PDB file of C-alpha atoms and ligand atoms in Angstrom:
ATOM      1  CA  MET A  11     163.720 152.720 164.628  1.00 72.00           C
ATOM      2  CA  SER A  12     164.192 155.918 162.885  1.00 87.00           C
ATOM      3  CA  GLU A  13     162.311 157.472 159.979  1.00 89.00           C
ATOM      4  CA  PRO A  14     163.888 156.077 156.646  1.00 86.00           C
ATOM      5  CA  ARG A  15     165.842 158.677 154.764  1.00 96.00           C
ATOM      6  CA  THR A  16     166.911 156.891 151.517  1.00 98.00           C
ATOM      7  CA  ALA A  17     165.284 154.052 149.485  1.00 98.00           C
ATOM      8  CA  LEU A  18     166.068 152.111 146.410  1.00 98.00           C
ATOM      9  CA  VAL A  19     163.045 150.993 144.283  1.00 99.00           C
ATOM     10  CA  THR A  20     163.458 148.783 141.471  1.00 98.00           C
ATOM     11  CA  GLY A  21     161.426 148.866 138.287  1.00 98.00           C
ATOM     12  CA  ALA A  22     160.052 152.321 139.169  1.00 98.00           C
ATOM     13  CA  SER A  23     159.737 153.591 135.489  1.00 98.00           C
ATOM     14  CA  ARG A  24     155.995 152.914 135.712  1.00 98.00           C
ATOM     15  CA  GLY A  25     153.364 151.011 137.474  1.00 98.00           C
ATOM     16  CA  LEU A  26     153.575 149.975 141.042  1.00 98.00           C
ATOM     17  CA  GLY A  27     157.318 150.912 141.244  1.00 98.00           C
ATOM     18  CA  ARG A  28     156.487 154.417 140.279  1.00 98.00           C
ATOM     19  CA  ALA A  29     153.562 154.579 142.722  1.00 98.00           C
ATOM     20  CA  THR A  30     155.854 153.241 145.490  1.00 98.00           C
ATOM     21  CA  ALA A  31     158.709 155.805 144.737  1.00 98.00           C
ATOM     22  CA  ARG A  32     156.125 158.532 144.905  1.00 98.00           C
ATOM     23  CA  ALA A  33     154.581 157.396 148.133  1.00 98.00           C
ATOM     24  CA  LEU A  34     158.003 157.002 149.787  1.00 98.00           C
ATOM     25  CA  ALA A  35     159.006 160.413 148.549  1.00 98.00           C
ATOM     26  CA  ARG A  36     155.738 161.817 149.820  1.00 98.00           C
ATOM     27  CA  HIS A  37     156.872 160.385 153.394  1.00 97.00           C
ATOM     28  CA  GLY A  38     160.166 162.484 153.053  1.00 97.00           C
ATOM     29  CA  VAL A  39     162.250 159.749 151.837  1.00 98.00           C
ATOM     30  CA  ARG A  40     164.931 160.465 149.090  1.00 98.00           C
ATOM     31  CA  VAL A  41     164.559 157.767 146.507  1.00 98.00           C
ATOM     32  CA  ALA A  42     166.910 156.243 143.952  1.00 98.00           C
ATOM     33  CA  LEU A  43     164.746 154.410 141.546  1.00 98.00           C
ATOM     34  CA  THR A  44     165.804 152.110 138.651  1.00 98.00           C
ATOM     35  CA  TYR A  45     164.527 151.277 135.174  1.00 98.00           C
ATOM     36  CA  ARG A  46     165.551 148.698 132.565  1.00 98.00           C
ATOM     37  CA  GLY A  47     164.310 149.891 129.107  1.00 97.00           C
ATOM     38  CA  GLY A  48     161.945 152.580 130.241  1.00 97.00           C
ATOM     39  CA  ALA A  49     164.450 155.470 130.600  1.00 98.00           C
ATOM     40  CA  ASP A  50     161.805 157.991 129.649  1.00 98.00           C
ATOM     41  CA  GLY A  51     159.442 156.588 132.184  1.00 98.00           C
ATOM     42  CA  ALA A  52     161.961 156.737 134.806  1.00 98.00           C
ATOM     43  CA  VAL A  53     162.618 160.500 134.069  1.00 98.00           C
ATOM     44  CA  GLU A  54     158.838 161.037 134.216  1.00 98.00           C
ATOM     45  CA  THR A  55     158.863 159.305 137.710  1.00 98.00           C
ATOM     46  CA  VAL A  56     161.618 161.704 138.927  1.00 98.00           C
ATOM     47  CA  ARG A  57     159.999 164.642 137.468  1.00 98.00           C
ATOM     48  CA  THR A  58     156.673 163.778 139.177  1.00 98.00           C
ATOM     49  CA  ILE A  59     158.466 163.248 142.577  1.00 98.00           C
ATOM     50  CA  GLU A  60     160.169 166.729 142.352  1.00 98.00           C
ATOM     51  CA  GLU A  61     156.872 168.348 141.469  1.00 98.00           C
ATOM     52  CA  GLU A  62     155.316 166.847 144.523  1.00 98.00           C
ATOM     53  CA  GLY A  63     158.368 168.257 146.583  1.00 98.00           C
ATOM     54  CA  GLY A  64     160.414 165.163 146.926  1.00 98.00           C
ATOM     55  CA  GLU A  65     163.899 164.043 145.579  1.00 98.00           C
ATOM     56  CA  ALA A  66     164.852 161.266 143.248  1.00 98.00           C
ATOM     57  CA  ILE A  67     167.445 159.981 141.118  1.00 98.00           C
ATOM     58  CA  ALA A  68     167.199 157.253 138.263  1.00 98.00           C
ATOM     59  CA  LEU A  69     169.665 154.588 137.687  1.00 98.00           C
ATOM     60  CA  ARG A  70     169.758 151.807 135.072  1.00 98.00           C
ATOM     61  CA  LEU A  71     169.436 148.102 136.262  1.00 98.00           C
ATOM     62  CA  ASP A  72     168.611 144.928 134.595  1.00 98.00           C
ATOM     63  CA  ILE A  73     167.773 142.565 137.433  1.00 98.00           C
ATOM     64  CA  GLY A  74     168.155 139.582 134.972  1.00 97.00           C
ATOM     65  CA  ASP A  75     171.884 140.449 134.744  1.00 97.00           C
ATOM     66  CA  ILE A  76     173.367 139.525 138.037  1.00 98.00           C
ATOM     67  CA  ALA A  77     177.031 139.912 136.635  1.00 98.00           C
ATOM     68  CA  GLY A  78     176.448 143.638 136.600  1.00 98.00           C
ATOM     69  CA  PHE A  79     175.297 143.981 140.313  1.00 98.00           C
ATOM     70  CA  GLU A  80     178.561 144.769 141.678  1.00 98.00           C
ATOM     71  CA  GLN A  81     179.016 147.824 139.275  1.00 98.00           C
ATOM     72  CA  PHE A  82     175.326 148.796 140.038  1.00 98.00           C
ATOM     73  CA  ALA A  83     176.025 148.842 143.837  1.00 98.00           C
ATOM     74  CA  GLU A  84     179.019 151.155 143.204  1.00 98.00           C
ATOM     75  CA  GLU A  85     176.955 153.286 140.964  1.00 98.00           C
ATOM     76  CA  MET A  86     174.271 153.490 143.567  1.00 98.00           C
ATOM     77  CA  THR A  87     176.370 154.206 146.483  1.00 98.00           C
ATOM     78  CA  GLY A  88     178.322 156.912 144.470  1.00 98.00           C
ATOM     79  CA  ALA A  89     175.025 158.522 143.697  1.00 97.00           C
ATOM     80  CA  LEU A  90     173.645 158.514 147.090  1.00 97.00           C
ATOM     81  CA  ARG A  91     176.959 160.085 148.332  1.00 97.00           C
ATOM     82  CA  THR A  92     177.174 162.747 145.718  1.00 97.00           C
ATOM     83  CA  ARG A  93     173.604 163.718 145.680  1.00 97.00           C
ATOM     84  CA  TRP A  94     172.567 163.380 149.380  1.00 97.00           C
ATOM     85  CA  ARG A  95     175.985 162.768 151.198  1.00 97.00           C
ATOM     86  CA  ALA A  96     174.290 159.486 152.370  1.00 97.00           C
ATOM     87  CA  ASP A  97     176.422 156.487 152.943  1.00 93.00           C
ATOM     88  CA  ARG A  98     173.869 154.014 153.434  1.00 96.00           C
ATOM     89  CA  LEU A  99     170.377 152.767 152.094  1.00 98.00           C
ATOM     90  CA  ASP A 100     167.606 152.498 154.622  1.00 98.00           C
ATOM     91  CA  VAL A 101     164.955 150.951 152.431  1.00 98.00           C
ATOM     92  CA  LEU A 102     165.270 148.454 149.432  1.00 98.00           C
ATOM     93  CA  VAL A 103     161.944 147.638 147.629  1.00 99.00           C
ATOM     94  CA  ASN A 104     162.464 144.834 145.206  1.00 99.00           C
ATOM     95  CA  ASN A 105     159.597 145.561 143.045  1.00 98.00           C
ATOM     96  CA  ALA A 106     160.885 144.888 139.256  1.00 98.00           C
ATOM     97  CA  GLY A 107     159.268 141.768 137.879  1.00 98.00           C
ATOM     98  CA  VAL A 108     157.750 140.039 134.948  1.00 97.00           C
ATOM     99  CA  GLY A 109     154.749 137.905 134.491  1.00 96.00           C
ATOM    100  CA  LEU A 110     153.890 134.777 132.410  1.00 95.00           C
ATOM    101  CA  PHE A 111     150.337 133.722 131.653  1.00 94.00           C
ATOM    102  CA  ASP A 112     150.863 130.369 129.865  1.00 96.00           C
ATOM    103  CA  THR A 113     149.479 127.060 130.790  1.00 97.00           C
ATOM    104  CA  LEU A 114     151.671 123.968 131.255  1.00 98.00           C
ATOM    105  CA  GLU A 115     151.817 122.869 127.499  1.00 98.00           C
ATOM    106  CA  ASP A 116     152.849 126.216 126.353  1.00 98.00           C
ATOM    107  CA  VAL A 117     155.622 127.108 128.808  1.00 98.00           C
ATOM    108  CA  THR A 118     159.015 126.949 127.109  1.00 98.00           C
ATOM    109  CA  PRO A 119     162.459 126.555 128.922  1.00 98.00           C
ATOM    110  CA  ARG A 120     163.409 129.830 127.628  1.00 98.00           C
ATOM    111  CA  ARG A 121     160.364 131.818 129.200  1.00 98.00           C
ATOM    112  CA  PHE A 122     160.657 129.709 132.401  1.00 98.00           C
ATOM    113  CA  ASP A 123     164.268 130.776 132.786  1.00 98.00           C
ATOM    114  CA  GLU A 124     163.362 134.329 131.961  1.00 98.00           C
ATOM    115  CA  ILE A 125     160.548 134.577 134.742  1.00 98.00           C
ATOM    116  CA  VAL A 126     162.509 132.637 137.373  1.00 98.00           C
ATOM    117  CA  GLY A 127     165.867 134.527 136.483  1.00 98.00           C
ATOM    118  CA  THR A 128     164.106 137.890 136.893  1.00 98.00           C
ATOM    119  CA  ASN A 129     161.733 137.456 139.716  1.00 98.00           C
ATOM    120  CA  PHE A 130     163.718 134.920 141.889  1.00 98.00           C
ATOM    121  CA  ARG A 131     167.276 134.564 140.985  1.00 98.00           C
ATOM    122  CA  GLY A 132     167.679 138.363 140.069  1.00 98.00           C
ATOM    123  CA  THR A 133     165.837 139.535 143.155  1.00 98.00           C
ATOM    124  CA  TYR A 134     167.864 137.265 145.438  1.00 98.00           C
ATOM    125  CA  PHE A 135     171.226 138.292 144.070  1.00 98.00           C
ATOM    126  CA  LEU A 136     170.339 141.954 144.085  1.00 98.00           C
ATOM    127  CA  ILE A 137     169.740 141.568 147.783  1.00 98.00           C
ATOM    128  CA  GLN A 138     173.045 139.849 148.224  1.00 98.00           C
ATOM    129  CA  ALA A 139     174.817 142.690 146.395  1.00 98.00           C
ATOM    130  CA  LEU A 140     173.131 145.518 148.289  1.00 98.00           C
ATOM    131  CA  VAL A 141     172.739 144.249 151.854  1.00 98.00           C
ATOM    132  CA  PRO A 142     176.491 145.458 152.694  1.00 98.00           C
ATOM    133  CA  HIS A 143     175.158 148.889 151.749  1.00 98.00           C
ATOM    134  CA  LEU A 144     171.868 148.706 153.989  1.00 98.00           C
ATOM    135  CA  ALA A 145     171.912 150.463 157.299  1.00 98.00           C
ATOM    136  CA  ASP A 146     171.412 148.530 160.495  1.00 98.00           C
ATOM    137  CA  GLY A 147     167.666 148.924 161.261  1.00 98.00           C
ATOM    138  CA  GLY A 148     166.881 148.932 157.453  1.00 98.00           C
ATOM    139  CA  ARG A 149     163.940 147.419 155.674  1.00 98.00           C
ATOM    140  CA  ILE A 150     163.617 145.213 152.758  1.00 99.00           C
ATOM    141  CA  VAL A 151     160.345 144.730 150.972  1.00 99.00           C
ATOM    142  CA  ASN A 152     160.026 142.060 148.446  1.00 99.00           C
ATOM    143  CA  VAL A 153     157.003 142.412 146.224  1.00 98.00           C
ATOM    144  CA  SER A 154     155.120 139.137 145.455  1.00 98.00           C
ATOM    145  CA  THR A 155     151.570 138.591 144.211  1.00 98.00           C
ATOM    146  CA  SER A 156     148.262 137.492 145.724  1.00 98.00           C
ATOM    147  CA  LEU A 157     148.662 134.449 143.341  1.00 97.00           C
ATOM    148  CA  THR A 158     150.831 132.627 145.850  1.00 98.00           C
ATOM    149  CA  ARG A 159     147.619 132.201 147.761  1.00 98.00           C
ATOM    150  CA  HIS A 160     145.037 131.783 145.148  1.00 96.00           C
ATOM    151  CA  VAL A 161     144.946 130.337 141.631  1.00 94.00           C
ATOM    152  CA  SER A 162     144.483 131.977 138.355  1.00 92.00           C
ATOM    153  CA  PRO A 163     144.736 130.252 134.863  1.00 93.00           C
ATOM    154  CA  GLY A 164     148.225 129.960 133.332  1.00 96.00           C
ATOM    155  CA  THR A 165     150.045 131.526 136.151  1.00 97.00           C
ATOM    156  CA  SER A 166     152.073 128.306 137.498  1.00 98.00           C
ATOM    157  CA  VAL A 167     155.527 129.561 136.806  1.00 98.00           C
ATOM    158  CA  TYR A 168     154.910 133.235 137.830  1.00 98.00           C
ATOM    159  CA  ALA A 169     153.301 132.219 140.950  1.00 98.00           C
ATOM    160  CA  ALA A 170     155.964 129.753 141.867  1.00 98.00           C
ATOM    161  CA  SER A 171     158.686 132.424 141.098  1.00 98.00           C
ATOM    162  CA  LYS A 172     156.876 134.559 143.626  1.00 98.00           C
ATOM    163  CA  ALA A 173     156.191 132.044 146.109  1.00 98.00           C
ATOM    164  CA  ALA A 174     160.189 131.382 145.998  1.00 98.00           C
ATOM    165  CA  VAL A 175     160.649 135.244 146.822  1.00 98.00           C
ATOM    166  CA  GLU A 176     158.201 134.799 149.845  1.00 98.00           C
ATOM    167  CA  ALA A 177     160.008 131.827 151.061  1.00 98.00           C
ATOM    168  CA  PHE A 178     163.540 133.307 151.051  1.00 98.00           C
ATOM    169  CA  SER A 179     162.116 136.502 152.547  1.00 98.00           C
ATOM    170  CA  LEU A 180     161.394 134.419 155.758  1.00 98.00           C
ATOM    171  CA  SER A 181     164.925 133.054 155.856  1.00 98.00           C
ATOM    172  CA  LEU A 182     166.559 136.507 155.140  1.00 98.00           C
ATOM    173  CA  ALA A 183     164.222 138.066 158.041  1.00 99.00           C
ATOM    174  CA  GLU A 184     165.962 135.487 160.439  1.00 98.00           C
ATOM    175  CA  GLU A 185     169.495 136.044 158.827  1.00 98.00           C
ATOM    176  CA  LEU A 186     169.293 139.915 158.824  1.00 98.00           C
ATOM    177  CA  GLY A 187     167.417 140.378 162.043  1.00 98.00           C
ATOM    178  CA  PRO A 188     170.577 140.534 164.247  1.00 98.00           C
ATOM    179  CA  ARG A 189     171.126 143.753 162.291  1.00 98.00           C
ATOM    180  CA  GLY A 190     167.547 145.079 162.971  1.00 98.00           C
ATOM    181  CA  ILE A 191     166.828 144.772 159.310  1.00 98.00           C
ATOM    182  CA  ARG A 192     163.137 143.863 158.614  1.00 98.00           C
ATOM    183  CA  VAL A 193     162.202 141.749 155.703  1.00 99.00           C
ATOM    184  CA  ASN A 194     158.667 141.627 154.488  1.00 99.00           C
ATOM    185  CA  SER A 195     156.852 140.655 151.264  1.00 98.00           C
ATOM    186  CA  VAL A 196     153.955 142.511 149.844  1.00 99.00           C
ATOM    187  CA  ALA A 197     151.667 140.602 147.831  1.00 98.00           C
ATOM    188  CA  PRO A 198     149.428 142.910 145.496  1.00 98.00           C
ATOM    189  CA  GLY A 199     146.031 141.615 143.983  1.00 97.00           C
ATOM    190  CA  PRO A 200     145.205 142.556 140.595  1.00 94.00           C
ATOM    191  CA  SER A 201     146.224 146.119 139.879  1.00 94.00           C
ATOM    192  CA  ALA A 202     145.807 148.532 137.024  1.00 91.00           C
ATOM    193  CA  THR A 203     149.231 148.775 135.417  1.00 94.00           C
ATOM    194  CA  ASP A 204     150.972 147.670 132.217  1.00 93.00           C
ATOM    195  CA  PHE A 205     151.404 144.244 133.760  1.00 92.00           C
ATOM    196  CA  ASN A 206     150.009 141.318 131.724  1.00 87.00           C
ATOM    197  CA  GLY A 207     149.638 143.677 128.776  1.00 90.00           C
ATOM    198  CA  GLY A 208     147.676 146.228 130.769  1.00 92.00           C
ATOM    199  CA  ALA A 209     144.771 143.667 130.972  1.00 87.00           C
ATOM    200  CA  MET A 210     143.673 144.652 134.505  1.00 86.00           C
ATOM    201  CA  ARG A 211     143.649 148.328 133.306  1.00 90.00           C
ATOM    202  CA  ASP A 212     142.320 148.108 129.780  1.00 92.00           C
ATOM    203  CA  ASP A 213     140.088 145.024 129.520  1.00 92.00           C
ATOM    204  CA  PRO A 214     136.682 145.978 131.200  1.00 92.00           C
ATOM    205  CA  ALA A 215     135.411 142.341 131.111  1.00 93.00           C
ATOM    206  CA  LEU A 216     138.587 141.113 132.979  1.00 91.00           C
ATOM    207  CA  ARG A 217     138.519 143.953 135.329  1.00 92.00           C
ATOM    208  CA  ASP A 218     134.780 143.493 136.211  1.00 94.00           C
ATOM    209  CA  ALA A 219     135.399 139.771 136.764  1.00 93.00           C
ATOM    210  CA  LEU A 220     138.257 140.354 139.161  1.00 93.00           C
ATOM    211  CA  ALA A 221     136.357 143.073 140.807  1.00 94.00           C
ATOM    212  CA  GLN A 222     133.579 140.494 141.557  1.00 95.00           C
ATOM    213  CA  GLN A 223     136.064 138.396 143.339  1.00 95.00           C
ATOM    214  CA  THR A 224     137.229 141.070 145.775  1.00 97.00           C
ATOM    215  CA  ALA A 225     135.853 141.953 149.157  1.00 98.00           C
ATOM    216  CA  LEU A 226     135.945 145.635 148.326  1.00 97.00           C
ATOM    217  CA  GLY A 227     134.498 145.069 144.824  1.00 96.00           C
ATOM    218  CA  ARG A 228     137.184 146.614 142.341  1.00 94.00           C
ATOM    219  CA  VAL A 229     140.992 145.956 141.326  1.00 94.00           C
ATOM    220  CA  GLY A 230     143.568 148.070 143.086  1.00 94.00           C
ATOM    221  CA  SER A 231     145.287 151.181 141.828  1.00 96.00           C
ATOM    222  CA  PRO A 232     149.062 151.619 141.782  1.00 97.00           C
ATOM    223  CA  ASP A 233     148.843 154.138 144.618  1.00 98.00           C
ATOM    224  CA  GLU A 234     147.231 151.774 146.890  1.00 98.00           C
ATOM    225  CA  ILE A 235     149.999 149.456 146.572  1.00 98.00           C
ATOM    226  CA  GLY A 236     152.683 152.190 147.043  1.00 98.00           C
ATOM    227  CA  ASP A 237     150.925 153.616 149.924  1.00 98.00           C
ATOM    228  CA  ALA A 238     150.887 150.147 151.740  1.00 98.00           C
ATOM    229  CA  ILE A 239     154.596 149.731 151.092  1.00 98.00           C
ATOM    230  CA  ALA A 240     155.347 153.126 152.395  1.00 98.00           C
ATOM    231  CA  ALA A 241     153.324 152.387 155.567  1.00 98.00           C
ATOM    232  CA  LEU A 242     155.124 149.087 155.995  1.00 98.00           C
ATOM    233  CA  VAL A 243     158.554 150.593 156.081  1.00 98.00           C
ATOM    234  CA  SER A 244     157.515 153.379 158.462  1.00 98.00           C
ATOM    235  CA  PRO A 245     158.733 153.230 162.183  1.00 97.00           C
ATOM    236  CA  ASP A 246     154.944 152.556 163.193  1.00 97.00           C
ATOM    237  CA  MET A 247     155.673 149.020 161.784  1.00 98.00           C
ATOM    238  CA  ARG A 248     159.039 148.580 163.459  1.00 98.00           C
ATOM    239  CA  TRP A 249     158.007 145.186 164.989  1.00 98.00           C
ATOM    240  CA  VAL A 250     156.685 143.639 161.802  1.00 98.00           C
ATOM    241  CA  THR A 251     159.109 141.248 160.079  1.00 98.00           C
ATOM    242  CA  ALA A 252     158.961 138.016 158.205  1.00 98.00           C
ATOM    243  CA  GLU A 253     155.448 138.874 157.165  1.00 98.00           C
ATOM    244  CA  ARG A 254     153.552 138.536 153.917  1.00 98.00           C
ATOM    245  CA  LEU A 255     151.220 141.575 153.660  1.00 98.00           C
ATOM    246  CA  GLU A 256     148.538 141.019 151.048  1.00 98.00           C
ATOM    247  CA  VAL A 257     147.211 144.393 149.460  1.00 98.00           C
ATOM    248  CA  SER A 258     144.406 143.019 147.298  1.00 98.00           C
ATOM    249  CA  GLY A 259     141.167 144.540 148.623  1.00 97.00           C
ATOM    250  CA  GLY A 260     140.333 141.002 149.972  1.00 98.00           C
ATOM    251  CA  ALA A 261     140.757 138.855 146.737  1.00 97.00           C
ATOM    252  CA  LEU A 262     139.386 135.447 146.515  1.00 95.00           C
ATOM    253  CA  LEU A 263     138.667 135.128 150.110  1.00 95.00           C
TER     254      LEU A 263
HETATM  255  N1  LIG B 309     150.026 144.775 138.287  1.00 51.30           N
HETATM  256  C1  LIG B 309     149.607 143.809 138.936  1.00 51.30           C
HETATM  257  O1  LIG B 309     148.409 143.310 139.017  1.00 51.30           O
HETATM  258  C2  LIG B 309     150.523 142.996 140.092  1.00 51.30           C
HETATM  259  C3  LIG B 309     149.909 142.122 140.875  1.00 51.30           C
HETATM  260  C4  LIG B 309     150.747 141.451 141.781  1.00 51.30           C
HETATM  261  C5  LIG B 309     152.000 141.638 141.788  1.00 51.30           C
HETATM  262  N2  LIG B 309     152.611 142.431 140.877  1.00 51.30           N
HETATM  263  C6  LIG B 309     154.091 142.597 140.747  1.00 51.30           C
HETATM  264  O2  LIG B 309     154.312 143.990 141.077  1.00 51.30           O
HETATM  265  C7  LIG B 309     155.597 144.272 140.323  1.00 51.30           C
HETATM  266  C8  LIG B 309     155.465 145.587 139.567  1.00 51.30           C
HETATM  267  O3  LIG B 309     154.514 145.139 138.597  1.00 51.30           O
HETATM  268  P1  LIG B 309     153.835 146.359 137.576  1.00 51.30           P
HETATM  269  O4  LIG B 309     152.278 146.020 137.568  1.00 51.30           O
HETATM  270  O5  LIG B 309     154.112 147.758 138.080  1.00 51.30           O
HETATM  271  O6  LIG B 309     154.357 145.939 136.201  1.00 51.30           O
HETATM  272  P2  LIG B 309     154.787 146.747 134.937  1.00 51.30           P
HETATM  273  O7  LIG B 309     153.929 148.067 134.773  1.00 51.30           O
HETATM  274  O8  LIG B 309     154.919 145.835 133.841  1.00 51.30           O
HETATM  275  O9  LIG B 309     156.254 147.350 135.417  1.00 51.30           O
HETATM  276  C9  LIG B 309     157.407 146.479 135.485  1.00 51.30           C
HETATM  277  C10 LIG B 309     158.548 147.253 136.054  1.00 51.30           C
HETATM  278  O10 LIG B 309     159.500 146.285 136.199  1.00 51.30           O
HETATM  279  C11 LIG B 309     160.649 146.553 135.397  1.00 51.30           C
HETATM  280  N3  LIG B 309     161.411 145.366 135.044  1.00 51.30           N
HETATM  281  C12 LIG B 309     160.927 144.342 134.260  1.00 51.30           C
HETATM  282  N4  LIG B 309     161.942 143.482 134.102  1.00 51.30           N
HETATM  283  C13 LIG B 309     163.190 143.971 134.538  1.00 51.30           C
HETATM  284  C14 LIG B 309     164.374 143.555 134.566  1.00 51.30           C
HETATM  285  N5  LIG B 309     164.824 142.306 134.148  1.00 51.30           N
HETATM  286  N6  LIG B 309     165.227 144.368 135.279  1.00 51.30           N
HETATM  287  C15 LIG B 309     164.841 145.565 135.817  1.00 51.30           C
HETATM  288  N7  LIG B 309     163.609 145.987 135.700  1.00 51.30           N
HETATM  289  C16 LIG B 309     162.722 145.268 135.177  1.00 51.30           C
HETATM  290  C17 LIG B 309     160.157 147.502 134.447  1.00 51.30           C
HETATM  291  O11 LIG B 309     161.181 148.307 133.784  1.00 51.30           O
HETATM  292  P3  LIG B 309     161.284 148.884 132.396  1.00 51.30           P
HETATM  293  O12 LIG B 309     159.776 149.420 132.121  1.00 51.30           O
HETATM  294  O13 LIG B 309     162.221 150.168 132.572  1.00 51.30           O
HETATM  295  O14 LIG B 309     161.769 147.975 131.379  1.00 51.30           O
HETATM  296  C18 LIG B 309     159.042 148.314 134.926  1.00 51.30           C
HETATM  297  O15 LIG B 309     159.409 149.389 135.722  1.00 51.30           O
HETATM  298  C19 LIG B 309     156.002 143.019 139.656  1.00 51.30           C
HETATM  299  O16 LIG B 309     157.060 142.411 140.459  1.00 51.30           O
HETATM  300  C20 LIG B 309     154.862 142.182 139.488  1.00 51.30           C
HETATM  301  O17 LIG B 309     154.976 140.777 139.602  1.00 51.30           O
HETATM  302  C21 LIG B 309     151.801 143.163 139.947  1.00 51.30           C
END
């Protein structure tokens, strides 16, 4: 399996997606990254990657809008061709996602549909739209959460939407194995980003409580997730597929 040359990272206007795009670029991968509302953040991610000596382009994508995926695939392949003369994607990182921290009595059908429609349905159909453009020997990484293994209050819908992602990742590893495509999920533990209103970054009491629940004694930084994803798609991991890699510093063991 050769070194990956091109990647698409969804939701890279900030947070774990930005860190993943940067980590891949540091490994010499040319990165197409997506944003939904955060155009300025996406520009900032591209600028940072270029300052670090890498190459990146930003494209708009709403993974809740599956009707737009065909057009997005055309835009993406056009951009890869024009910018890098590349006709295939080597790596697809499905990182874009949204959280919900409501207990049973507060979950509304609208919020349920938004979380499941983004994290599960959107991710699934984006893969369906992009797999024809993925090189044989390519890699798919689906970002899940440590919450599929342990419980935290108010996360039933969010965790279930990510458990679905882990489940279909296994099936896709089997379906796409004949093309040499590896499919794995990465399950981050609590990480300091805007996620959940920035609580893991900005609420010292919550951060301390979560830190005490990890073997390594702190919450994770975005770079620690990005570096793990970049390592997972490297040729050194060529025999690893259908795995769930938890990157949580040993949360709630
Ligand atoms: N941070 C954590 O503690 C943690 C732990 C476990 C798993 N995760 C997972 O890691 C992933 C990234 O989380 P994060 O912490 O980096 O979150 P974040 O800081 O809130 O960033 C979320 C990213 O997803 C994008 N996004 C949201 N909804 C989208 C949609 N419908 N279509 C396209 N893009 C969309 C956002 O784009 P715009 O800003 O452009 O709108 C943004 O780039 C998520 O899947 C999350 O579930 C996070």
